[in-house]
PDB file of C-alpha atoms in Angstrom:
ATOM      1  CA  UNK A   1      -9.871   9.873 -30.540  1.00 39.00           C
ATOM      2  CA  UNK A   2     -11.512   9.793 -27.121  1.00 46.00           C
ATOM      3  CA  UNK A   3     -10.196   6.289 -26.396  1.00 49.00           C
ATOM      4  CA  UNK A   4      -6.567   7.182 -27.105  1.00 52.00           C
ATOM      5  CA  UNK A   5      -4.235   6.677 -24.176  1.00 53.00           C
ATOM      6  CA  UNK A   6      -2.947  10.203 -24.931  1.00 51.00           C
ATOM      7  CA  UNK A   7      -6.406  11.812 -24.944  1.00 53.00           C
ATOM      8  CA  UNK A   8      -5.949  13.376 -21.482  1.00 65.00           C
ATOM      9  CA  UNK A   9      -2.680  15.283 -21.730  1.00 75.00           C
ATOM     10  CA  UNK A  10      -2.711  15.937 -17.983  1.00 84.00           C
ATOM     11  CA  UNK A  11      -2.643  12.173 -17.437  1.00 95.00           C
ATOM     12  CA  UNK A  12       0.060  10.733 -19.702  1.00 96.00           C
ATOM     13  CA  UNK A  13       0.550   6.965 -19.882  1.00 97.00           C
ATOM     14  CA  UNK A  14       3.362   5.174 -18.108  1.00 98.00           C
ATOM     15  CA  UNK A  15       6.215   3.782 -20.197  1.00 98.00           C
ATOM     16  CA  UNK A  16       6.829   0.117 -19.498  1.00 98.00           C
ATOM     17  CA  UNK A  17      10.219   0.277 -21.230  1.00 98.00           C
ATOM     18  CA  UNK A  18      11.380   3.284 -19.193  1.00 98.00           C
ATOM     19  CA  UNK A  19      10.281   1.694 -15.924  1.00 98.00           C
ATOM     20  CA  UNK A  20      12.144  -1.525 -16.726  1.00 98.00           C
ATOM     21  CA  UNK A  21      15.293   0.392 -17.650  1.00 98.00           C
ATOM     22  CA  UNK A  22      15.124   2.260 -14.343  1.00 98.00           C
ATOM     23  CA  UNK A  23      14.209  -0.581 -11.984  1.00 98.00           C
ATOM     24  CA  UNK A  24      15.386  -3.931 -13.375  1.00 98.00           C
ATOM     25  CA  UNK A  25      19.105  -4.572 -13.038  1.00 96.00           C
ATOM     26  CA  UNK A  26      21.397  -7.395 -11.911  1.00 96.00           C
ATOM     27  CA  UNK A  27      20.830  -8.096  -8.229  1.00 95.00           C
ATOM     28  CA  UNK A  28      17.590  -6.127  -8.067  1.00 97.00           C
ATOM     29  CA  UNK A  29      14.517  -7.540  -6.339  1.00 98.00           C
ATOM     30  CA  UNK A  30      12.472  -6.402  -9.351  1.00 98.00           C
ATOM     31  CA  UNK A  31      12.658  -8.774 -12.305  1.00 98.00           C
ATOM     32  CA  UNK A  32      10.188  -7.114 -14.654  1.00 98.00           C
ATOM     33  CA  UNK A  33       7.571  -4.357 -14.805  1.00 98.00           C
ATOM     34  CA  UNK A  34       4.449  -4.907 -16.904  1.00 98.00           C
ATOM     35  CA  UNK A  35       2.060  -2.029 -17.660  1.00 98.00           C
ATOM     36  CA  UNK A  36      -1.429  -2.905 -18.919  1.00 98.00           C
ATOM     37  CA  UNK A  37      -4.162  -0.577 -20.161  1.00 97.00           C
ATOM     38  CA  UNK A  38      -6.821  -2.080 -17.939  1.00 96.00           C
ATOM     39  CA  UNK A  39      -7.539  -5.133 -15.866  1.00 95.00           C
ATOM     40  CA  UNK A  40      -9.925  -6.296 -13.199  1.00 94.00           C
ATOM     41  CA  UNK A  41      -7.428  -6.447 -10.355  1.00 94.00           C
ATOM     42  CA  UNK A  42      -3.628  -6.335 -10.453  1.00 96.00           C
ATOM     43  CA  UNK A  43      -3.523  -8.385  -7.241  1.00 96.00           C
ATOM     44  CA  UNK A  44      -5.733 -11.095  -8.747  1.00 96.00           C
ATOM     45  CA  UNK A  45      -3.626 -11.197 -11.913  1.00 97.00           C
ATOM     46  CA  UNK A  46      -0.366 -11.558  -9.981  1.00 98.00           C
ATOM     47  CA  UNK A  47      -1.929 -14.161  -7.705  1.00 98.00           C
ATOM     48  CA  UNK A  48      -2.636 -16.261 -10.801  1.00 98.00           C
ATOM     49  CA  UNK A  49       0.969 -15.850 -11.950  1.00 98.00           C
ATOM     50  CA  UNK A  50       2.211 -16.751  -8.464  1.00 98.00           C
ATOM     51  CA  UNK A  51       0.317 -20.054  -8.623  1.00 98.00           C
ATOM     52  CA  UNK A  52       1.968 -20.692 -11.992  1.00 98.00           C
ATOM     53  CA  UNK A  53       5.409 -20.358 -10.433  1.00 98.00           C
ATOM     54  CA  UNK A  54       6.354 -16.831 -11.552  1.00 98.00           C
ATOM     55  CA  UNK A  55       9.490 -15.876  -9.600  1.00 97.00           C
ATOM     56  CA  UNK A  56       9.772 -13.098  -7.064  1.00 98.00           C
ATOM     57  CA  UNK A  57      10.048  -9.549  -8.353  1.00 98.00           C
ATOM     58  CA  UNK A  58       7.230  -9.307 -10.906  1.00 98.00           C
ATOM     59  CA  UNK A  59       5.521  -5.894 -10.891  1.00 98.00           C
ATOM     60  CA  UNK A  60       2.158  -5.268 -12.541  1.00 98.00           C
ATOM     61  CA  UNK A  61       0.757  -1.777 -13.124  1.00 98.00           C
ATOM     62  CA  UNK A  62      -2.687  -1.031 -14.543  1.00 97.00           C
ATOM     63  CA  UNK A  63      -3.624   2.309 -16.099  1.00 97.00           C
ATOM     64  CA  UNK A  64      -7.206   1.486 -15.168  1.00 95.00           C
ATOM     65  CA  UNK A  65      -8.458  -1.087 -12.693  1.00 92.00           C
ATOM     66  CA  UNK A  66     -12.046  -2.233 -13.126  1.00 89.00           C
ATOM     67  CA  UNK A  67     -12.445  -4.455 -10.082  1.00 74.00           C
ATOM     68  CA  UNK A  68      -9.859  -3.159  -7.646  1.00 59.00           C
ATOM     69  CA  UNK A  69     -10.314  -4.351  -4.090  1.00 57.00           C
ATOM     70  CA  UNK A  70      -9.379  -3.029  -0.721  1.00 53.00           C
ATOM     71  CA  UNK A  71      -9.347  -4.902   2.541  1.00 48.00           C
ATOM     72  CA  UNK A  72     -12.522  -6.940   3.278  1.00 46.00           C
ATOM     73  CA  UNK A  73     -13.489  -6.752  -0.387  1.00 52.00           C
ATOM     74  CA  UNK A  74     -14.117  -2.991  -0.458  1.00 56.00           C
ATOM     75  CA  UNK A  75     -14.127  -1.514  -3.972  1.00 59.00           C
ATOM     76  CA  UNK A  76     -11.323   0.849  -5.066  1.00 59.00           C
ATOM     77  CA  UNK A  77     -11.874   2.699  -8.353  1.00 70.00           C
ATOM     78  CA  UNK A  78     -10.358   5.675 -10.177  1.00 83.00           C
ATOM     79  CA  UNK A  79     -10.439   7.203 -13.695  1.00 93.00           C
ATOM     80  CA  UNK A  80      -7.796   5.917 -16.164  1.00 96.00           C
ATOM     81  CA  UNK A  81      -4.230   7.137 -15.457  1.00 97.00           C
ATOM     82  CA  UNK A  82      -5.364   9.199 -12.456  1.00 97.00           C
ATOM     83  CA  UNK A  83      -3.519   7.093  -9.907  1.00 97.00           C
ATOM     84  CA  UNK A  84      -0.995   4.337  -9.356  1.00 97.00           C
ATOM     85  CA  UNK A  85      -2.544   0.874  -9.343  1.00 96.00           C
ATOM     86  CA  UNK A  86       0.400  -1.443  -8.747  1.00 98.00           C
ATOM     87  CA  UNK A  87       0.999  -4.924  -7.351  1.00 98.00           C
ATOM     88  CA  UNK A  88       4.222  -6.783  -6.615  1.00 98.00           C
ATOM     89  CA  UNK A  89       4.965 -10.492  -6.219  1.00 98.00           C
ATOM     90  CA  UNK A  90       7.326 -11.498  -3.420  1.00 98.00           C
ATOM     91  CA  UNK A  91       8.479 -14.901  -2.229  1.00 98.00           C
ATOM     92  CA  UNK A  92       9.774 -14.015   1.231  1.00 98.00           C
ATOM     93  CA  UNK A  93      12.360 -16.186   2.995  1.00 97.00           C
ATOM     94  CA  UNK A  94      11.667 -15.092   6.610  1.00 97.00           C
ATOM     95  CA  UNK A  95       9.301 -17.240   8.692  1.00 96.00           C
ATOM     96  CA  UNK A  96       5.585 -17.063   7.899  1.00 94.00           C
ATOM     97  CA  UNK A  97       4.811 -15.664  11.353  1.00 93.00           C
ATOM     98  CA  UNK A  98       6.841 -12.532  10.513  1.00 95.00           C
ATOM     99  CA  UNK A  99       5.171 -11.908   7.165  1.00 94.00           C
ATOM    100  CA  UNK A 100       2.270  -9.925   8.593  1.00 93.00           C
ATOM    101  CA  UNK A 101       4.765  -7.058   8.440  1.00 96.00           C
ATOM    102  CA  UNK A 102       4.847  -7.047   4.640  1.00 97.00           C
ATOM    103  CA  UNK A 103       1.805  -4.782   4.005  1.00 96.00           C
ATOM    104  CA  UNK A 104       3.065  -2.465   6.750  1.00 97.00           C
ATOM    105  CA  UNK A 105       6.522  -2.477   5.117  1.00 98.00           C
ATOM    106  CA  UNK A 106       4.953  -1.489   1.803  1.00 98.00           C
ATOM    107  CA  UNK A 107       3.045   1.312   3.546  1.00 98.00           C
ATOM    108  CA  UNK A 108       6.182   2.638   5.238  1.00 98.00           C
ATOM    109  CA  UNK A 109       8.034   2.637   1.907  1.00 98.00           C
ATOM    110  CA  UNK A 110       5.216   4.268  -0.044  1.00 98.00           C
ATOM    111  CA  UNK A 111       4.638   6.962   2.580  1.00 98.00           C
ATOM    112  CA  UNK A 112       8.351   7.776   2.681  1.00 98.00           C
ATOM    113  CA  UNK A 113       8.577   8.036  -1.113  1.00 98.00           C
ATOM    114  CA  UNK A 114       5.472  10.204  -1.431  1.00 98.00           C
ATOM    115  CA  UNK A 115       6.547  12.505   1.397  1.00 98.00           C
ATOM    116  CA  UNK A 116       9.921  13.008  -0.282  1.00 98.00           C
ATOM    117  CA  UNK A 117       8.697  13.631  -3.844  1.00 98.00           C
ATOM    118  CA  UNK A 118       5.285  15.217  -3.320  1.00 98.00           C
ATOM    119  CA  UNK A 119       6.207  17.060  -0.108  1.00 98.00           C
ATOM    120  CA  UNK A 120       2.908  16.031   1.468  1.00 98.00           C
ATOM    121  CA  UNK A 121       2.735  14.849   5.088  1.00 97.00           C
ATOM    122  CA  UNK A 122       1.564  11.259   4.602  1.00 98.00           C
ATOM    123  CA  UNK A 123       0.817   9.150   7.678  1.00 97.00           C
ATOM    124  CA  UNK A 124      -0.068   5.489   8.148  1.00 97.00           C
ATOM    125  CA  UNK A 125      -3.392   4.317   9.497  1.00 95.00           C
ATOM    126  CA  UNK A 126      -3.127   0.762  10.777  1.00 93.00           C
ATOM    127  CA  UNK A 127      -3.271  -1.651   9.095  1.00 88.00           C
ATOM    128  CA  UNK A 128      -3.229  -0.538   5.473  1.00 86.00           C
ATOM    129  CA  UNK A 129      -4.103   3.073   4.643  1.00 94.00           C
ATOM    130  CA  UNK A 130      -2.007   6.121   3.767  1.00 97.00           C
ATOM    131  CA  UNK A 131      -3.628   9.288   5.082  1.00 97.00           C
ATOM    132  CA  UNK A 132      -3.242  13.036   4.694  1.00 98.00           C
ATOM    133  CA  UNK A 133      -4.928  14.422   7.775  1.00 96.00           C
ATOM    134  CA  UNK A 134      -8.011  12.223   8.135  1.00 93.00           C
ATOM    135  CA  UNK A 135      -8.408  11.624   4.387  1.00 96.00           C
ATOM    136  CA  UNK A 136      -7.352   8.457   2.577  1.00 96.00           C
ATOM    137  CA  UNK A 137      -4.678   8.901  -0.091  1.00 97.00           C
ATOM    138  CA  UNK A 138      -3.878   5.234  -0.731  1.00 97.00           C
ATOM    139  CA  UNK A 139      -4.711   1.733   0.370  1.00 95.00           C
ATOM    140  CA  UNK A 140      -2.478  -1.331   0.560  1.00 96.00           C
ATOM    141  CA  UNK A 141      -3.690  -4.934   0.314  1.00 94.00           C
ATOM    142  CA  UNK A 142      -1.562  -8.056   0.814  1.00 95.00           C
ATOM    143  CA  UNK A 143      -2.622 -11.603   0.005  1.00 95.00           C
ATOM    144  CA  UNK A 144      -0.872 -14.909   0.619  1.00 96.00           C
ATOM    145  CA  UNK A 145      -0.732 -17.192  -2.413  1.00 97.00           C
ATOM    146  CA  UNK A 146       0.862 -20.507  -1.464  1.00 96.00           C
ATOM    147  CA  UNK A 147       4.477 -19.567  -0.587  1.00 96.00           C
ATOM    148  CA  UNK A 148       4.200 -16.130  -2.201  1.00 98.00           C
ATOM    149  CA  UNK A 149       2.791 -12.796  -1.039  1.00 98.00           C
ATOM    150  CA  UNK A 150       1.152 -10.372  -3.457  1.00 98.00           C
ATOM    151  CA  UNK A 151       0.959  -6.763  -2.270  1.00 98.00           C
ATOM    152  CA  UNK A 152      -1.052  -4.131  -4.118  1.00 97.00           C
ATOM    153  CA  UNK A 153      -1.515  -0.392  -3.710  1.00 97.00           C
ATOM    154  CA  UNK A 154      -3.957   2.113  -5.129  1.00 95.00           C
ATOM    155  CA  UNK A 155      -2.613   5.684  -4.782  1.00 97.00           C
ATOM    156  CA  UNK A 156      -4.721   8.682  -5.797  1.00 97.00           C
ATOM    157  CA  UNK A 157      -2.525  11.071  -7.794  1.00 98.00           C
ATOM    158  CA  UNK A 158      -4.439  13.476 -10.063  1.00 97.00           C
ATOM    159  CA  UNK A 159      -8.039  12.844  -9.023  1.00 97.00           C
ATOM    160  CA  UNK A 160     -10.198  15.941  -8.753  1.00 96.00           C
ATOM    161  CA  UNK A 161     -12.724  16.356  -5.932  1.00 96.00           C
ATOM    162  CA  UNK A 162     -15.638  15.245  -8.119  1.00 95.00           C
ATOM    163  CA  UNK A 163     -13.742  12.050  -9.082  1.00 94.00           C
ATOM    164  CA  UNK A 164     -13.051  10.770  -5.583  1.00 93.00           C
ATOM    165  CA  UNK A 165     -14.579   7.349  -4.858  1.00 88.00           C
ATOM    166  CA  UNK A 166     -15.720   8.517  -1.400  1.00 89.00           C
ATOM    167  CA  UNK A 167     -15.805  11.940   0.209  1.00 90.00           C
ATOM    168  CA  UNK A 168     -13.293  10.833   2.866  1.00 93.00           C
ATOM    169  CA  UNK A 169     -10.612  10.283   0.196  1.00 95.00           C
ATOM    170  CA  UNK A 170      -8.074  12.726  -1.214  1.00 98.00           C
ATOM    171  CA  UNK A 171      -5.345  12.872  -3.893  1.00 98.00           C
ATOM    172  CA  UNK A 172      -1.914  14.402  -4.343  1.00 98.00           C
ATOM    173  CA  UNK A 173      -3.461  16.972  -6.701  1.00 98.00           C
ATOM    174  CA  UNK A 174      -6.030  18.030  -4.102  1.00 98.00           C
ATOM    175  CA  UNK A 175      -3.221  18.259  -1.535  1.00 98.00           C
ATOM    176  CA  UNK A 176      -1.198  20.402  -3.986  1.00 98.00           C
ATOM    177  CA  UNK A 177       1.618  17.875  -4.077  1.00 98.00           C
ATOM    178  CA  UNK A 178       4.958  19.003  -5.502  1.00 98.00           C
ATOM    179  CA  UNK A 179       5.068  15.946  -7.816  1.00 98.00           C
ATOM    180  CA  UNK A 180       2.055  14.648  -9.748  1.00 97.00           C
ATOM    181  CA  UNK A 181       4.099  12.661 -12.286  1.00 98.00           C
ATOM    182  CA  UNK A 182       3.315   8.995 -11.767  1.00 98.00           C
ATOM    183  CA  UNK A 183       6.574   7.739 -13.292  1.00 98.00           C
ATOM    184  CA  UNK A 184       8.997   9.141 -10.674  1.00 98.00           C
ATOM    185  CA  UNK A 185       6.466   8.417  -7.926  1.00 98.00           C
ATOM    186  CA  UNK A 186       6.290   4.749  -8.915  1.00 98.00           C
ATOM    187  CA  UNK A 187      10.066   4.456  -9.241  1.00 98.00           C
ATOM    188  CA  UNK A 188      10.536   5.996  -5.790  1.00 98.00           C
ATOM    189  CA  UNK A 189       7.930   3.736  -4.168  1.00 98.00           C
ATOM    190  CA  UNK A 190       9.430   0.563  -5.655  1.00 98.00           C
ATOM    191  CA  UNK A 191      12.986   1.558  -4.717  1.00 98.00           C
ATOM    192  CA  UNK A 192      11.885   2.240  -1.132  1.00 98.00           C
ATOM    193  CA  UNK A 193      10.026  -1.080  -0.998  1.00 98.00           C
ATOM    194  CA  UNK A 194      13.133  -2.874  -2.253  1.00 98.00           C
ATOM    195  CA  UNK A 195      15.358  -1.199   0.342  1.00 98.00           C
ATOM    196  CA  UNK A 196      13.049  -2.029   3.273  1.00 98.00           C
ATOM    197  CA  UNK A 197      12.432  -5.556   1.982  1.00 98.00           C
ATOM    198  CA  UNK A 198      16.175  -6.252   1.791  1.00 98.00           C
ATOM    199  CA  UNK A 199      16.724  -4.997   5.342  1.00 98.00           C
ATOM    200  CA  UNK A 200      13.761  -6.999   6.673  1.00 98.00           C
ATOM    201  CA  UNK A 201      14.862 -10.147   4.818  1.00 98.00           C
ATOM    202  CA  UNK A 202      18.461  -9.853   6.021  1.00 98.00           C
ATOM    203  CA  UNK A 203      17.134  -9.539   9.579  1.00 98.00           C
ATOM    204  CA  UNK A 204      15.142 -12.791   9.086  1.00 98.00           C
ATOM    205  CA  UNK A 205      11.892 -10.864   9.402  1.00 98.00           C
ATOM    206  CA  UNK A 206      12.809  -9.237  12.710  1.00 98.00           C
ATOM    207  CA  UNK A 207      10.993  -5.886  12.580  1.00 97.00           C
ATOM    208  CA  UNK A 208      13.098  -4.418  15.384  1.00 97.00           C
ATOM    209  CA  UNK A 209      16.495  -5.495  14.089  1.00 98.00           C
ATOM    210  CA  UNK A 210      15.626  -4.250  10.574  1.00 98.00           C
ATOM    211  CA  UNK A 211      14.316  -0.924  11.886  1.00 98.00           C
ATOM    212  CA  UNK A 212      10.893  -1.555  10.387  1.00 98.00           C
ATOM    213  CA  UNK A 213       8.843  -1.311  13.569  1.00 96.00           C
ATOM    214  CA  UNK A 214      10.496   1.992  14.544  1.00 96.00           C
ATOM    215  CA  UNK A 215       9.942   3.381  11.039  1.00 97.00           C
ATOM    216  CA  UNK A 216       6.292   2.324  11.076  1.00 96.00           C
ATOM    217  CA  UNK A 217       5.596   3.768  14.502  1.00 94.00           C
ATOM    218  CA  UNK A 218       7.296   7.047  13.550  1.00 95.00           C
ATOM    219  CA  UNK A 219       4.895   7.435  10.610  1.00 96.00           C
ATOM    220  CA  UNK A 220       1.784   6.158  12.361  1.00 96.00           C
ATOM    221  CA  UNK A 221      -1.425   8.197  12.505  1.00 95.00           C
ATOM    222  CA  UNK A 222      -2.940   5.571  14.824  1.00 94.00           C
ATOM    223  CA  UNK A 223      -0.509   5.026  17.704  1.00 95.00           C
ATOM    224  CA  UNK A 224      -1.114   7.259  20.714  1.00 93.00           C
ATOM    225  CA  UNK A 225      -4.654   8.132  19.681  1.00 93.00           C
ATOM    226  CA  UNK A 226      -7.969   7.234  21.196  1.00 92.00           C
ATOM    227  CA  UNK A 227      -9.554   4.771  18.784  1.00 91.00           C
ATOM    228  CA  UNK A 228     -12.854   2.983  18.372  1.00 89.00           C
ATOM    229  CA  UNK A 229     -12.290  -0.413  16.822  1.00 88.00           C
ATOM    230  CA  UNK A 230     -15.145  -2.119  15.010  1.00 87.00           C
ATOM    231  CA  UNK A 231     -14.886  -5.885  15.374  1.00 85.00           C
ATOM    232  CA  UNK A 232     -16.776  -8.586  13.484  1.00 86.00           C
ATOM    233  CA  UNK A 233     -20.309  -9.204  14.683  1.00 88.00           C
ATOM    234  CA  UNK A 234     -21.037  -5.555  15.398  1.00 86.00           C
ATOM    235  CA  UNK A 235     -18.893  -5.392  18.558  1.00 88.00           C
ATOM    236  CA  UNK A 236     -16.769  -2.356  19.428  1.00 89.00           C
ATOM    237  CA  UNK A 237     -13.641  -1.733  21.457  1.00 92.00           C
ATOM    238  CA  UNK A 238     -12.759   1.795  22.604  1.00 92.00           C
ATOM    239  CA  UNK A 239      -9.349   2.668  23.992  1.00 94.00           C
ATOM    240  CA  UNK A 240      -5.907   4.049  23.200  1.00 95.00           C
ATOM    241  CA  UNK A 241      -3.759   2.584  20.425  1.00 95.00           C
ATOM    242  CA  UNK A 242      -0.552   1.985  22.349  1.00 95.00           C
ATOM    243  CA  UNK A 243       1.725   0.373  19.784  1.00 94.00           C
ATOM    244  CA  UNK A 244       2.469  -2.307  17.220  1.00 95.00           C
ATOM    245  CA  UNK A 245       3.731  -5.655  18.522  1.00 93.00           C
ATOM    246  CA  UNK A 246       6.550  -7.822  17.139  1.00 90.00           C
ATOM    247  CA  UNK A 247       4.160  -9.431  14.619  1.00 91.00           C
ATOM    248  CA  UNK A 248       2.672  -6.164  13.313  1.00 93.00           C
ATOM    249  CA  UNK A 249      -0.522  -6.435  15.338  1.00 93.00           C
ATOM    250  CA  UNK A 250      -2.193  -3.347  16.824  1.00 95.00           C
ATOM    251  CA  UNK A 251      -2.158  -3.037  20.606  1.00 95.00           C
ATOM    252  CA  UNK A 252      -5.051  -1.192  22.230  1.00 95.00           C
ATOM    253  CA  UNK A 253      -5.368  -0.357  25.934  1.00 95.00           C
ATOM    254  CA  UNK A 254      -9.034  -0.577  26.898  1.00 93.00           C
ATOM    255  CA  UNK A 255     -10.982  -1.440  30.006  1.00 88.00           C
ATOM    256  CA  UNK A 256      -7.766  -1.681  31.993  1.00 92.00           C
ATOM    257  CA  UNK A 257      -6.150  -4.333  29.829  1.00 95.00           C
ATOM    258  CA  UNK A 258      -4.157  -4.621  26.606  1.00 96.00           C
ATOM    259  CA  UNK A 259      -5.818  -6.101  23.543  1.00 94.00           C
ATOM    260  CA  UNK A 260      -3.770  -7.359  20.589  1.00 94.00           C
ATOM    261  CA  UNK A 261      -5.591  -7.206  17.256  1.00 93.00           C
ATOM    262  CA  UNK A 262      -4.607  -8.647  13.883  1.00 89.00           C
ATOM    263  CA  UNK A 263      -5.818  -7.065  10.639  1.00 85.00           C
ATOM    264  CA  UNK A 264      -8.122 -10.033  10.112  1.00 80.00           C
ATOM    265  CA  UNK A 265      -9.873  -9.314  13.440  1.00 82.00           C
ATOM    266  CA  UNK A 266     -10.728  -5.706  12.618  1.00 84.00           C
ATOM    267  CA  UNK A 267     -13.380  -4.152  10.396  1.00 81.00           C
ATOM    268  CA  UNK A 268     -12.508  -0.464  11.018  1.00 80.00           C
ATOM    269  CA  UNK A 269     -10.232   1.579  13.258  1.00 88.00           C
ATOM    270  CA  UNK A 270     -11.639   5.081  13.703  1.00 83.00           C
ATOM    271  CA  UNK A 271     -10.559   8.045  15.827  1.00 85.00           C
ATOM    272  CA  UNK A 272     -12.172   7.804  19.252  1.00 76.00           C
ATOM    273  CA  UNK A 273     -14.021  10.504  21.043  1.00 59.00           C
TER     274      UNK A 273
END
């Protein structure tokens, strides 16, 4: 049966029941994990649920995503069960002006979990990519939906070179990761996200007091490098990425002055040279 979810034994399906047993407990941020065979976009689906009043903590995982999106509407695709396509619904209490940190928080958590389990040196490219070297392993996308924030990630796990969506991508399999089992990887990512989210929430969104800014900068592949930033309208800014400010914006020293850039201002950040 070619359509069976067990047809590719190297890519077994996720167990919704096992994930719920592992992650949903009294006092947990996570209130329920749903695994679907396929959908257009996990972020879009959770955004709909957010508008309907679904409480914080819903997690949606798709074995196959048919219309996955990255930042600026870029397409993100992968064969069924070859990666982790997951979105979470949060209703953060800290002030709105601090919530630009949430996609960065998710990136910090995911990179930490993958480094620990897969033993691959994952770094963060501002604002939303997980890299191994210069190759993209995962992308993170956050969207505000009324008073909620939906954050999604697409992580390449078992993709082979001929399956990569673009030649600048990579996967844990290509990097010879120590863990290619999506179940423990997903559990580890969500537990790390929960831990960082609690700390950030208890610090009222203060990225310094919660340790989030230090953790992000320690994992950054962008800070300290010469970068060429593509801005809307075909304009470019070349300089050195000097840090991340209190709101999660990228700071670039160029032309003798410091520029502060939000994710919405930037089309691409590329290595300079």
